[in-house]
Coordinates of N, CA and C in Angstrom, one line a residue:
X1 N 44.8 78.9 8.5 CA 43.5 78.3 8.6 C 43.6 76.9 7.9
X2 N 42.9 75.8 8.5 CA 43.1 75.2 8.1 C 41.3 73.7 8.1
X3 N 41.0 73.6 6.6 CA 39.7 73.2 6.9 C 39.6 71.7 6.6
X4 N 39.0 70.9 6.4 CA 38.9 69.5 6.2 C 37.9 68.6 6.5
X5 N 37.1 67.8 6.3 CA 35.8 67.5 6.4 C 36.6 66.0 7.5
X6 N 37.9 65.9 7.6 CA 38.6 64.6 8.4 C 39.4 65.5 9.0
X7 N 39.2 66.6 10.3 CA 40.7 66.9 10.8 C 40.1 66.2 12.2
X8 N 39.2 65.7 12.7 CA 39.1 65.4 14.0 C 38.6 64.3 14.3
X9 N 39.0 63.3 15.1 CA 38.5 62.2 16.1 C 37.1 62.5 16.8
X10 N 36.0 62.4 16.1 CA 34.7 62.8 16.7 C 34.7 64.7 16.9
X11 N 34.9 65.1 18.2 CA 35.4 66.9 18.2 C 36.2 66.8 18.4
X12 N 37.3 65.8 18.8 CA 38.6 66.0 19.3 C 40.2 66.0 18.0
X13 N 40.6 67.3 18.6 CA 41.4 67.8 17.6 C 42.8 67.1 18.3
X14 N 43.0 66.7 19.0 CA 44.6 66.4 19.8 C 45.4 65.6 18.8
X15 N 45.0 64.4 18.4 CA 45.8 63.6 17.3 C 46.6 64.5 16.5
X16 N 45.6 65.1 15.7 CA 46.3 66.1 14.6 C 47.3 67.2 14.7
X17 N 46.2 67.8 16.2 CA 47.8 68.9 16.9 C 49.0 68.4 16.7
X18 N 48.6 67.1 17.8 CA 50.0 66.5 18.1 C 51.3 66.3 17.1
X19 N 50.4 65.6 15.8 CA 50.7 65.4 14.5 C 51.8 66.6 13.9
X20 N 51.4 67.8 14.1 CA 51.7 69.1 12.9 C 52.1 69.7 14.5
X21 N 52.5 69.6 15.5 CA 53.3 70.0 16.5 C 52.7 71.5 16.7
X22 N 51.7 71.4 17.3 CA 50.9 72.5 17.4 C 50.4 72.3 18.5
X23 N 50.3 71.1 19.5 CA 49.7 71.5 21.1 C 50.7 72.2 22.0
X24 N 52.0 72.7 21.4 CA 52.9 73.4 22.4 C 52.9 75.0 22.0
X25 N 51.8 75.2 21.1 CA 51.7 76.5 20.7 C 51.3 77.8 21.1
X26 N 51.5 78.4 21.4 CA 50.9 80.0 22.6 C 50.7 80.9 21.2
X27 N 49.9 82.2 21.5 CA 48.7 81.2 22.1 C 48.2 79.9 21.3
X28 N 47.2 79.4 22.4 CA 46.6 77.8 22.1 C 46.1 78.3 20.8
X29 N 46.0 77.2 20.2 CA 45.2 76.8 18.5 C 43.7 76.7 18.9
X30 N 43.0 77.9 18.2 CA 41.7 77.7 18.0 C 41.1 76.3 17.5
X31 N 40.3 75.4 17.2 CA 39.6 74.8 16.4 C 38.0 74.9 16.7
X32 N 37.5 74.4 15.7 CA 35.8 74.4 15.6 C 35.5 73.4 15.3
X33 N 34.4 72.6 14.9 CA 33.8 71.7 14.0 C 32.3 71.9 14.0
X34 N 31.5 71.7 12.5 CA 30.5 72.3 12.3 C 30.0 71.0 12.2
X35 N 28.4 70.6 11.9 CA 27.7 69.6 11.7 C 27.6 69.4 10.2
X36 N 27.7 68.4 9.5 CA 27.5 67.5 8.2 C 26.1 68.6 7.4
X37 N 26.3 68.7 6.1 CA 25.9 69.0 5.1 C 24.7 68.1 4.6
X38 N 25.5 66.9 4.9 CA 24.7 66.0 4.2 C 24.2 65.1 5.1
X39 N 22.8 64.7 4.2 CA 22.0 63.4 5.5 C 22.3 61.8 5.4
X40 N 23.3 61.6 6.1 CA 23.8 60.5 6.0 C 22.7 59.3 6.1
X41 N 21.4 59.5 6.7 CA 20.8 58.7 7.4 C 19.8 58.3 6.2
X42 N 19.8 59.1 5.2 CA 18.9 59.0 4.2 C 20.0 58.4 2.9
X43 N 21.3 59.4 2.7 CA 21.9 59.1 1.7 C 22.6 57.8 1.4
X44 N 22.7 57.2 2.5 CA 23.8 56.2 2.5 C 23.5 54.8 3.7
X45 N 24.1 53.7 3.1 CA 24.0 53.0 4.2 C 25.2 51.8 4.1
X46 N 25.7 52.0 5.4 CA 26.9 51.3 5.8 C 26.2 49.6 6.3
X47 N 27.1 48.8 5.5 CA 26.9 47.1 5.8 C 28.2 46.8 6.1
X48 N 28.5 45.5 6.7 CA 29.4 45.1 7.2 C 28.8 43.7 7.6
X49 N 29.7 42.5 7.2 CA 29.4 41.3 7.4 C 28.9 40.7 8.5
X50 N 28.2 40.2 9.0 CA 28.7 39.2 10.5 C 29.5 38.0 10.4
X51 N 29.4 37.6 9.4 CA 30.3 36.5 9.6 C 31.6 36.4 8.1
X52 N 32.9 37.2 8.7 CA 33.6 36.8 7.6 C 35.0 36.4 7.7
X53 N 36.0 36.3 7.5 CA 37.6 36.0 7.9 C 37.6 37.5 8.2
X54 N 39.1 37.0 9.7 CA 39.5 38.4 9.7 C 40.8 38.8 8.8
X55 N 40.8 39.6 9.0 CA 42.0 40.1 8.1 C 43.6 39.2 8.2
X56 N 43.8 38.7 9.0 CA 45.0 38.0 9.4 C 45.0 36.6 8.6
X57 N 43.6 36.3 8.8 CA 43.6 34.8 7.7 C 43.7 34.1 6.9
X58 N 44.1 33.5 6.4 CA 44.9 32.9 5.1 C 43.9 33.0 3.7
X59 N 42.6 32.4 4.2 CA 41.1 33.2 3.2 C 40.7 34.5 3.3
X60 N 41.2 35.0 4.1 CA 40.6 36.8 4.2 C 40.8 37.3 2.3
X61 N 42.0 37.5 1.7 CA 42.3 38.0 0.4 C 41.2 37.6 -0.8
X62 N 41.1 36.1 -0.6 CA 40.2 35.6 -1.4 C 38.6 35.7 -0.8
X63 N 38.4 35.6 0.1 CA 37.2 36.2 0.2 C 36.5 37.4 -0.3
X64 N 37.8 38.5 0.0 CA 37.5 40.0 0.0 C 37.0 39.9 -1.7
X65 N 38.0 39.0 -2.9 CA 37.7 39.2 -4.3 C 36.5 37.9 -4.1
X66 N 36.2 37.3 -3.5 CA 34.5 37.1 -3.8 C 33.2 38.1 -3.8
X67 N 33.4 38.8 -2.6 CA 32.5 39.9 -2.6 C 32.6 41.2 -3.5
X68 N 33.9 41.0 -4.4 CA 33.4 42.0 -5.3 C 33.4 41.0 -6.4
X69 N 33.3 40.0 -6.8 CA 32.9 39.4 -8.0 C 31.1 39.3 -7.8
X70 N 30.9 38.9 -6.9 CA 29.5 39.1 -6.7 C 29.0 40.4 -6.8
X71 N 29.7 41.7 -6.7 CA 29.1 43.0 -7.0 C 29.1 43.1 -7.9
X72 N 30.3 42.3 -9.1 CA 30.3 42.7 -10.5 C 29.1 41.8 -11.4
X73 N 29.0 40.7 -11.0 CA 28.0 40.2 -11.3 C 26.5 40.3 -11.2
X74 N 26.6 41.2 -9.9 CA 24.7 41.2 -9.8 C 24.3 42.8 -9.4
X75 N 25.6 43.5 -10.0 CA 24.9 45.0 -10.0 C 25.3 45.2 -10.9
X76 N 24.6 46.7 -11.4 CA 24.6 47.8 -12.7 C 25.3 48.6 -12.0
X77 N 25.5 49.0 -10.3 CA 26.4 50.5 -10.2 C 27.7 50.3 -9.5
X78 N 28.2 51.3 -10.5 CA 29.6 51.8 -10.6 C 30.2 51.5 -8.9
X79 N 31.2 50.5 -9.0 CA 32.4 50.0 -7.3 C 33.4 50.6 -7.6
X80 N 34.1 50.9 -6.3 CA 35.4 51.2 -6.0 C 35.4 50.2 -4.5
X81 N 36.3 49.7 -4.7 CA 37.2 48.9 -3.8 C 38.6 49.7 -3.2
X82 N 38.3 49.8 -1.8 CA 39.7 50.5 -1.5 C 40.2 49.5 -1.0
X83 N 42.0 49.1 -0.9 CA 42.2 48.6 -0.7 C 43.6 48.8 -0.2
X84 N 44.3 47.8 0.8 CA 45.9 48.6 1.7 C 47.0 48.1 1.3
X85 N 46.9 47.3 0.0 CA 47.7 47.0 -0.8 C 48.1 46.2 -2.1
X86 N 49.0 46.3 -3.1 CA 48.9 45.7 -4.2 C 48.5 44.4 -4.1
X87 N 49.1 43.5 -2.9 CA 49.3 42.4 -2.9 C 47.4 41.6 -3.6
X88 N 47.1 42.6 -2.2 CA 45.2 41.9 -2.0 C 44.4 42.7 -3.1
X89 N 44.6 43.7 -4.4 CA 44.5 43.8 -5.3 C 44.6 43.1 -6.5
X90 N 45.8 42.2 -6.3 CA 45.9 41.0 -7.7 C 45.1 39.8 -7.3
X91 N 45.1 39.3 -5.9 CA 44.3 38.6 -5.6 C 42.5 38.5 -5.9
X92 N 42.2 40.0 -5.9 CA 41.0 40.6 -6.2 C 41.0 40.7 -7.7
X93 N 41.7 40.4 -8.4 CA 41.7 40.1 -10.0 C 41.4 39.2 -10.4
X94 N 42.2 38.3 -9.8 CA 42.5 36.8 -9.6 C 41.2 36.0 -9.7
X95 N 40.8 36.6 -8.7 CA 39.1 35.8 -9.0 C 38.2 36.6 -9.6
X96 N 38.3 37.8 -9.6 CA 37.6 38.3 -11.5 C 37.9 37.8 -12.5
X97 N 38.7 37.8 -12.7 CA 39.2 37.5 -14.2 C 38.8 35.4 -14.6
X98 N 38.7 35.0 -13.1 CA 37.7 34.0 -12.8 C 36.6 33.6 -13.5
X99 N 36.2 35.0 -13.3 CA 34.5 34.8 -13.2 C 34.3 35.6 -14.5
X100 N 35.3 35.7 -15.6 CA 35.2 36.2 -17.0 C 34.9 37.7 -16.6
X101 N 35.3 38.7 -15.2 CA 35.1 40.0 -15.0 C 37.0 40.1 -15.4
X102 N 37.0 40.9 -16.5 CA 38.2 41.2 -16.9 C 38.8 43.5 -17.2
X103 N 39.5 43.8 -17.7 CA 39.5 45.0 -17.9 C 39.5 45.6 -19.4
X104 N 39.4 44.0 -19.9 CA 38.6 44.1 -21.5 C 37.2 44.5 -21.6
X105 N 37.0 45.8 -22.0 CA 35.3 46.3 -22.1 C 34.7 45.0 -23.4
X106 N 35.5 44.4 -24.2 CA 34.8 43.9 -25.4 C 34.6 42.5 -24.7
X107 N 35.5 41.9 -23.8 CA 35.5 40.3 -23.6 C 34.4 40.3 -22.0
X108 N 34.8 41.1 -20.7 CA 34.1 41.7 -19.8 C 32.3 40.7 -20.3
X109 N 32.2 40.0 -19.6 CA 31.0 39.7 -18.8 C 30.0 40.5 -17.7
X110 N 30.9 41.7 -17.3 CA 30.4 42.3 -16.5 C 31.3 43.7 -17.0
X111 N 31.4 44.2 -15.6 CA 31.6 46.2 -16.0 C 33.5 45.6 -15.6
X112 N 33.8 46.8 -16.5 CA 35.4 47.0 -16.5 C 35.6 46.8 -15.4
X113 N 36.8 46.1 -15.3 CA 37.6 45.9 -14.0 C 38.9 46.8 -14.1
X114 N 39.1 47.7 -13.6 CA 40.2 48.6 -13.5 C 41.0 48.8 -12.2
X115 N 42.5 47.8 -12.4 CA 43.2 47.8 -11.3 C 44.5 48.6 -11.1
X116 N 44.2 49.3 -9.7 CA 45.6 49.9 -9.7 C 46.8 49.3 -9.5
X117 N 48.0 49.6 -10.3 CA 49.1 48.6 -10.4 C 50.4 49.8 -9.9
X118 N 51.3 48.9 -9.3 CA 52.6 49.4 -9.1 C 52.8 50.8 -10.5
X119 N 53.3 52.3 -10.3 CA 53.4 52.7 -11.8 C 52.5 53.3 -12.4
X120 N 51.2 52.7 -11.7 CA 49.9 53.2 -13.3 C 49.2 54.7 -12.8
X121 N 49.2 55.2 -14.0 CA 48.8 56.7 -14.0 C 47.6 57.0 -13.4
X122 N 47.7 57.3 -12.2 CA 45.8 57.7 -11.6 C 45.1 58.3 -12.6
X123 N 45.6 59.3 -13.3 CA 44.7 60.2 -13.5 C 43.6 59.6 -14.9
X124 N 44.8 58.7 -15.5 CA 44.0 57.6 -16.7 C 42.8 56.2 -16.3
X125 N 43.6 56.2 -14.8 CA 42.2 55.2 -14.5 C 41.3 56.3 -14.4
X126 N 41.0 57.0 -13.2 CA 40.1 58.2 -13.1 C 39.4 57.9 -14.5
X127 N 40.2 58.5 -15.4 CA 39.4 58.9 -17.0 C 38.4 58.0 -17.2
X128 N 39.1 56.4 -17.4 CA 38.5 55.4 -17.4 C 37.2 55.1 -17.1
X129 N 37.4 54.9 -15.7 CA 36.3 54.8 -14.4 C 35.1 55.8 -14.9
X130 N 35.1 57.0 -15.1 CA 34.3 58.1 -15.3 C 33.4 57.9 -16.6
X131 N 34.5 57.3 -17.8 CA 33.9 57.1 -19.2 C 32.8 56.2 -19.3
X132 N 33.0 54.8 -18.4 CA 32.0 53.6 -18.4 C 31.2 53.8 -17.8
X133 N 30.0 53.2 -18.3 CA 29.0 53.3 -17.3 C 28.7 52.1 -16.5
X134 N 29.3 50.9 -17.0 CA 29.6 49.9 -15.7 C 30.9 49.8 -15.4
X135 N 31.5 50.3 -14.2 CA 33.4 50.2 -14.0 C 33.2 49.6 -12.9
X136 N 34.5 48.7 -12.2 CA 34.7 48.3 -11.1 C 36.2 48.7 -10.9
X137 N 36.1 50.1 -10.0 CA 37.9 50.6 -9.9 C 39.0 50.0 -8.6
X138 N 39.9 48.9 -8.6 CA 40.2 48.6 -7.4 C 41.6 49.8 -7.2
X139 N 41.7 50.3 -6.1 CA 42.7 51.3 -5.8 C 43.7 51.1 -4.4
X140 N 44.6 51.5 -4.1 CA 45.4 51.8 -2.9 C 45.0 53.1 -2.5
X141 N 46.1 53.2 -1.3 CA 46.2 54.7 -0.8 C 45.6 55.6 -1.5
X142 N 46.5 55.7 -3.1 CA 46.1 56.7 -4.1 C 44.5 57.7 -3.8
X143 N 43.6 56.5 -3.3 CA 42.2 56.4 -4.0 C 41.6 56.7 -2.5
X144 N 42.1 56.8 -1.4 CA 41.6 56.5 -0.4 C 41.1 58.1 -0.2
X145 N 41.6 59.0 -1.1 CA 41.4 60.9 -0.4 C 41.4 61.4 -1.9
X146 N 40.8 62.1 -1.6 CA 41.2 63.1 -3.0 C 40.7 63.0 -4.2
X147 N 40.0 62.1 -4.6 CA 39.4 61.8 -5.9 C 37.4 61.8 -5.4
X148 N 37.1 62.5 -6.7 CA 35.9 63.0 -6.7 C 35.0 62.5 -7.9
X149 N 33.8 61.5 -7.4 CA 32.8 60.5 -8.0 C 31.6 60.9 -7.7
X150 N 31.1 62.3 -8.1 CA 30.0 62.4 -8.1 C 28.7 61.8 -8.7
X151 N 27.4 61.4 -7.9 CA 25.9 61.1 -8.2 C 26.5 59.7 -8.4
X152 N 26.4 59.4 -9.8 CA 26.3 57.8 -10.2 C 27.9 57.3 -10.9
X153 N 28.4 57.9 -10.5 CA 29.6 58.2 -10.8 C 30.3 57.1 -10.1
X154 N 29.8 57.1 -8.8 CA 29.9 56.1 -7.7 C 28.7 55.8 -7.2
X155 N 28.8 54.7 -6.4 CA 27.4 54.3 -5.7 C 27.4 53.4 -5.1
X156 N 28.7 52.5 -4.8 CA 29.0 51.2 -4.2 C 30.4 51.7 -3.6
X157 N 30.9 51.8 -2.3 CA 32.1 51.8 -1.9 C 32.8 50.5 -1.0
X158 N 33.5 49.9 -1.7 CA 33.9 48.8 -0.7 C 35.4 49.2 0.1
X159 N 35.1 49.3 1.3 CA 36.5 49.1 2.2 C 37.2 48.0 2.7
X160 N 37.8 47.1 2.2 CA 38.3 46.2 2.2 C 39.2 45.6 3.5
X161 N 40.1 46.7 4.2 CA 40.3 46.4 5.5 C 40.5 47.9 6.0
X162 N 40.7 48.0 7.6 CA 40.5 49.2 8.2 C 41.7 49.7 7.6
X163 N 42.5 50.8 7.3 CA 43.6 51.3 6.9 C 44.5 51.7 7.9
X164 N 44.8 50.5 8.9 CA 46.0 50.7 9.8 C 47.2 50.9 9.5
X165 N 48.3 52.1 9.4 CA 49.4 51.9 9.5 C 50.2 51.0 9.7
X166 N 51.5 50.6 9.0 CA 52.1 48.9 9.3 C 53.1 48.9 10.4
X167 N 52.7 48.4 11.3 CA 53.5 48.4 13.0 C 54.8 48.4 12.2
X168 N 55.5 48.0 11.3 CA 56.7 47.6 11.3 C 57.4 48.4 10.6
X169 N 57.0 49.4 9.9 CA 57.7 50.3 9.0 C 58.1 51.6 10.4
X170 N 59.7 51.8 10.0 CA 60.3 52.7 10.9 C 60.0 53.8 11.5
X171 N 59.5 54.9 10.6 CA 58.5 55.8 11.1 C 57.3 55.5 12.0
X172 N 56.6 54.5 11.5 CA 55.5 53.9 12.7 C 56.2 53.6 14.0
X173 N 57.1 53.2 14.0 CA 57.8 52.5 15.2 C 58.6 53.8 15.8
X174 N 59.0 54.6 15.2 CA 59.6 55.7 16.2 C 58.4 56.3 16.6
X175 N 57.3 56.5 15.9 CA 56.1 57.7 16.4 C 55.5 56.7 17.1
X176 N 55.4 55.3 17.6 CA 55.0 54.3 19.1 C 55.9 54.6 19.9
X177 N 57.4 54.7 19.6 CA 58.2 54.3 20.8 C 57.7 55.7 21.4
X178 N 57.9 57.0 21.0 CA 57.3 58.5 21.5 C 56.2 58.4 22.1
X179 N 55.3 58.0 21.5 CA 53.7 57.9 22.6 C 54.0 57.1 23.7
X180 N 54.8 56.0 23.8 CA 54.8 55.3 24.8 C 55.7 55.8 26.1
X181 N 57.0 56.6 25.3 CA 57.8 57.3 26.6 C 57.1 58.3 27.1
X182 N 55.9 59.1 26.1 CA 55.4 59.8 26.9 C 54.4 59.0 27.7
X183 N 54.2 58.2 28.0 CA 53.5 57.0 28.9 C 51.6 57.1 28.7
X184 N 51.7 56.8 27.2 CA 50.4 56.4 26.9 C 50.3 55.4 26.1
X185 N 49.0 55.1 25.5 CA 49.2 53.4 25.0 C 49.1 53.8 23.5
X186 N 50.6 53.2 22.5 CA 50.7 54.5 21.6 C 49.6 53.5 20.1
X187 N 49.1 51.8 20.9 CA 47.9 51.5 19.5 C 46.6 52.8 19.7
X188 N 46.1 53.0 20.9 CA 44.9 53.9 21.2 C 45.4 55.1 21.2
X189 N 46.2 55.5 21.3 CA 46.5 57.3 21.3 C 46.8 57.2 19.7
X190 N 47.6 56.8 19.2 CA 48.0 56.9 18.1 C 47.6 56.0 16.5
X191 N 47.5 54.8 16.9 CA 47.5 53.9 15.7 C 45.9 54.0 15.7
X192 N 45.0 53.9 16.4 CA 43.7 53.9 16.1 C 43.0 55.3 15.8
X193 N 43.8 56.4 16.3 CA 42.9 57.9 16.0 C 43.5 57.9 14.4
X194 N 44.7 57.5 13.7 CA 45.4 57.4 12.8 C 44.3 57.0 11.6
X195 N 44.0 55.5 12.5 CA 42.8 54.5 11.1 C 41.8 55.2 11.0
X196 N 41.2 56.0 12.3 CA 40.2 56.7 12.0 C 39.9 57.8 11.0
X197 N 40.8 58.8 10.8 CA 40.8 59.5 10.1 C 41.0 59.3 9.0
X198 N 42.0 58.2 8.5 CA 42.2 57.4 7.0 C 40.5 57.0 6.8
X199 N 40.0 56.1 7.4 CA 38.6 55.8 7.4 C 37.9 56.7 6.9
X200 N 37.7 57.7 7.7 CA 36.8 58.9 6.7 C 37.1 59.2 5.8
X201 N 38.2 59.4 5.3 CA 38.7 60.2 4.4 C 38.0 58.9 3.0
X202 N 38.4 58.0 3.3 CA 37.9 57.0 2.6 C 36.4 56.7 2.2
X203 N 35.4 57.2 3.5 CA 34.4 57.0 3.4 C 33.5 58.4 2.8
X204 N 34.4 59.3 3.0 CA 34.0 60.6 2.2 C 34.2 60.7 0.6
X205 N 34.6 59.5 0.1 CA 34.6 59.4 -1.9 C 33.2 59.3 -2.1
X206 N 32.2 58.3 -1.3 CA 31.3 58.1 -1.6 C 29.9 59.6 -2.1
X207 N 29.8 59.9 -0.8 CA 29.0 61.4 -0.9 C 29.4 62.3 -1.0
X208 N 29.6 62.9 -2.0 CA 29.8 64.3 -2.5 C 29.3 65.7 -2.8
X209 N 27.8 64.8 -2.9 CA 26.8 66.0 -3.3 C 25.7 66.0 -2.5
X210 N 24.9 67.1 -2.6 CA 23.5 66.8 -1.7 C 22.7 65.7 -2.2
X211 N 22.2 65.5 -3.7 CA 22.1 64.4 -4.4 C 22.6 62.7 -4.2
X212 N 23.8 62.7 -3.8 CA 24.1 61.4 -3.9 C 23.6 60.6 -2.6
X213 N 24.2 59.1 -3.5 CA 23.2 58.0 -2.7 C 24.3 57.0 -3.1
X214 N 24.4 56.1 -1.9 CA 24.7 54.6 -2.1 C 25.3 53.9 -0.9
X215 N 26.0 53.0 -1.1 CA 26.5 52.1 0.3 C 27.3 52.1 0.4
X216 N 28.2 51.5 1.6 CA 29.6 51.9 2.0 C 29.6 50.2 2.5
X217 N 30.3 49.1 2.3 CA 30.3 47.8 2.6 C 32.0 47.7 3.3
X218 N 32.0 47.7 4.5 CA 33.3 47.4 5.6 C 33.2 46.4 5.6
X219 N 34.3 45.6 4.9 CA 34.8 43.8 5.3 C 35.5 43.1 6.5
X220 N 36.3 44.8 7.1 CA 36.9 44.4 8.2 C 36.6 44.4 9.2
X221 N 36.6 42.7 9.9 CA 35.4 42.5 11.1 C 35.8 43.0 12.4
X222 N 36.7 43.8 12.6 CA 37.1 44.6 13.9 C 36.4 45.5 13.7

């Protein structure tokens, strides 16, 4: 049995089958999906730019660390920035540490800036993050599943770009050339039901309890 608040593309379970080699299985694989716990419509609210660089653009990085220097600056609640790699992480420093937003609680103009680095121990940022009552946590993958920010714990989630798979790493490229011999189009069968499920998974740090509340801010304008 197998449960997960992200195993399906809307009700459709096929990606995942396909994934864990389970659509060739007799008998066929049961699944179910039940309706949400929580009231999205009250708890949370999803923003997203109209007008911003897309991710490919040479300003996209530095942009992205504008809109969290302006979160550090003109809010009291606790950010997490997810983000798809180190690179656009130091950049996102880069202009904190600008704007006197540093990971010095004593020097800090605003709430801790806590960046994940090549190496650094999740479970000590976690600690971190949890102890302050103003933090700003920027994270990778690490951060994108699995870690738990209940009530005010969190209350700002920024997603920084969609979490697509990198066309060019070998694994990606053998699981396209497969979708495609089996003669489907392997960005839509594959790379997009992929981002989707990273997506939730991402967007499920924010609400955790029946209690919680806050915003979910997508920069990436696709």
């Amino acid at each position: 049995i197998m449960t997960s608040a992200t195993l399906a593309v809307g009700e459709d379970f096929t990606h995942l089958m396909g994934e864990l080699g389970l659509t060739r299985r007799h008998p066929p694989t049961l699944t179910a999906t039940c309706p949400s716990p929580f009231d999205y419509g009250r708890q949370v609210r999803i923003l997203t730019p109209r007008y911003f660089p897309a991710p490919g653009d040479a300003d996209f990085s530095r942009a992205v660390g504008e809109v969290m220097r302006s979160l550090g600056m003109n809010s009291d609640h606790k950010t997490m920035g997810l983000y798809t790699s180190y690179h656009m992480i130091r950049q996102s420093v880069n202009v904190l540490s600008e704007a006197g937003l540093t990971a010095d609680e004593r020097t800090s103009c605003g709430p801790v800036v806590l960046a994940q680095t090549p190496g650094t121990a999740t479970s000590a940022l976690l600690d971190r993050f949890r102890r302050h009552r103003r933090a700003m946590l920027l994270g990778t993958a690490t951060f994108w599943e699995g870690v738990d920010f209940p009530g005010r714990d969190l209350e700002i989630l920024v997603v920084t770009k969609l979490p697509f798979l990198v066309p060019n790493d070998p694994w990606v490229e053998a699981r396209c050339e497969k979708v495609a011999a089996a003669g489907e189009n392997p960005f839509t069968k594959f790379m997009v039901r992929d981002a989707i499920l990273r997506l939730r998974q991402g967007f499920g740090r924010l609400i955790r309890r029946m209690g919680d509340r806050g915003v979910v801010i997508i920069l990436d304008n696709r």
